[in-house]
Amino acid sequence: GAVVSQHPSWVICKSGTSVKIECRSLDFQATTMFWYRQFPKQSLMLMATSNEGSKATYEQGVEKDKFLINHASLTLSTLTVTSAHPEDSSFYICSARAGTSEETQYFGPGTRLLVL
Amino acid sequence: GQNIDQPTEMTATEGAIVQINCTYQTSGFNGLFWYQQHAGEAPTFLSYNVLDGLEEKGRFSSFLSRSKGYSYLLLKELQMKDSASYLCAVQDSNYQLIWGAGTKLIIKP
């Protein structure tokens, strides 16, 4: 099956710093990647959708200047949490899809962010 | 608006069968997914239905009725490792996934 990796799996940082999370599709080309956030005991919340080579589409309420998304290639998307604050502490999960004709999204293992 | 409903929590006994229901109202329909999510981990893909009927995959089966906006996930021969949250998600007309809140399944010995 399709494999999606995320790095790092865990990150602890000080308030005010920036954190970059990488999402890679290892054995397929992902024309579309999705970034989700999940708080404890809650369902997934879509933050943004990114298509290779174009700007990401952010969901309502998600600050695009705070959560920078770059989908520079068909196998890599990055999410940068800028000037992180304790309320940004969450489980960030990416998923990738080969294209609109390929129905299934495959998820990365997630990145747990703790902002002190 | 778009809405996915599934029970918050269910309890079942090891070795038994459990059915997790999901009803949906979405703008367009391009398939329904079931994902399994263990605590602290990312979701893993279980099944995909786009046509009416039952799809069987080992101990897990998924059913879809598009006219009723209804799906269920059937888990047979339950094992302790099946304790997890089960997420129902519908792909809308823009191929975006609309997620249910998930059903926490507790398996008792």
PDB file of N, CA, C and O in Angstrom, chain B residues 4 17 19 37 47-48 50 59 97 108:
ATOM      1  N   ILE B   4     -22.010  14.477   9.367  1.00  0.00           N
ATOM      2  CA  ILE B   4     -21.732  13.042   9.478  1.00  0.00           C
ATOM      3  C   ILE B   4     -22.035  12.639  10.917  1.00  0.00           C
ATOM      4  O   ILE B   4     -21.502  13.235  11.851  1.00  0.00           O
ATOM      5  N   ILE B  17     -19.543  -9.827  17.438  1.00  0.00           N
ATOM      6  CA  ILE B  17     -19.681  -8.999  16.232  1.00  0.00           C
ATOM      7  C   ILE B  17     -20.227  -7.627  16.655  1.00  0.00           C
ATOM      8  O   ILE B  17     -21.092  -7.553  17.533  1.00  0.00           O
ATOM      9  N   GLN B  19     -21.517  -3.689  14.972  1.00  0.00           N
ATOM     10  CA  GLN B  19     -21.833  -2.879  13.787  1.00  0.00           C
ATOM     11  C   GLN B  19     -21.805  -1.411  14.175  1.00  0.00           C
ATOM     12  O   GLN B  19     -22.526  -0.996  15.088  1.00  0.00           O
ATOM     13  N   GLN B  37      -8.421   4.387  14.075  1.00  0.00           N
ATOM     14  CA  GLN B  37      -7.395   5.197  14.725  1.00  0.00           C
ATOM     15  C   GLN B  37      -7.191   4.728  16.154  1.00  0.00           C
ATOM     16  O   GLN B  37      -8.093   4.852  16.987  1.00  0.00           O
ATOM     17  N   SER B  47     -11.589   0.887   4.623  1.00  0.00           N
ATOM     18  CA  SER B  47     -12.456   0.516   3.510  1.00  0.00           C
ATOM     19  C   SER B  47     -12.938   1.738   2.766  1.00  0.00           C
ATOM     20  O   SER B  47     -12.912   2.865   3.295  1.00  0.00           O
ATOM     21  N   TYR B  48     -13.386   1.488   1.552  1.00  0.00           N
ATOM     22  CA  TYR B  48     -13.924   2.539   0.698  1.00  0.00           C
ATOM     23  C   TYR B  48     -15.134   1.983  -0.039  1.00  0.00           C
ATOM     24  O   TYR B  48     -15.069   0.905  -0.625  1.00  0.00           O
ATOM     25  N   VAL B  50     -18.197   3.246  -2.803  1.00  0.00           N
ATOM     26  CA  VAL B  50     -18.763   4.301  -3.645  1.00  0.00           C
ATOM     27  C   VAL B  50     -20.071   3.819  -4.293  1.00  0.00           C
ATOM     28  O   VAL B  50     -20.912   4.630  -4.669  1.00  0.00           O
ATOM     29  N   ARG B  59     -12.041  -9.761   8.372  1.00  0.00           N
ATOM     30  CA  ARG B  59     -12.999  -9.671   9.487  1.00  0.00           C
ATOM     31  C   ARG B  59     -13.857  -8.415   9.410  1.00  0.00           C
ATOM     32  O   ARG B  59     -14.831  -8.279  10.137  1.00  0.00           O
ATOM     33  N   LEU B  97     -12.607  15.365   2.154  1.00  0.00           N
ATOM     34  CA  LEU B  97     -13.170  14.436   3.127  1.00  0.00           C
ATOM     35  C   LEU B  97     -13.884  15.205   4.234  1.00  0.00           C
ATOM     36  O   LEU B  97     -13.321  16.107   4.833  1.00  0.00           O
ATOM     37  N   LYS B 108     -14.250  -5.752  25.526  1.00  0.00           N
ATOM     38  CA  LYS B 108     -14.074  -6.348  26.841  1.00  0.00           C
ATOM     39  C   LYS B 108     -13.831  -7.850  26.706  1.00  0.00           C
ATOM     40  O   LYS B 108     -14.393  -8.483  25.807  1.00  0.00           O
TER      41      LYS B 108
END
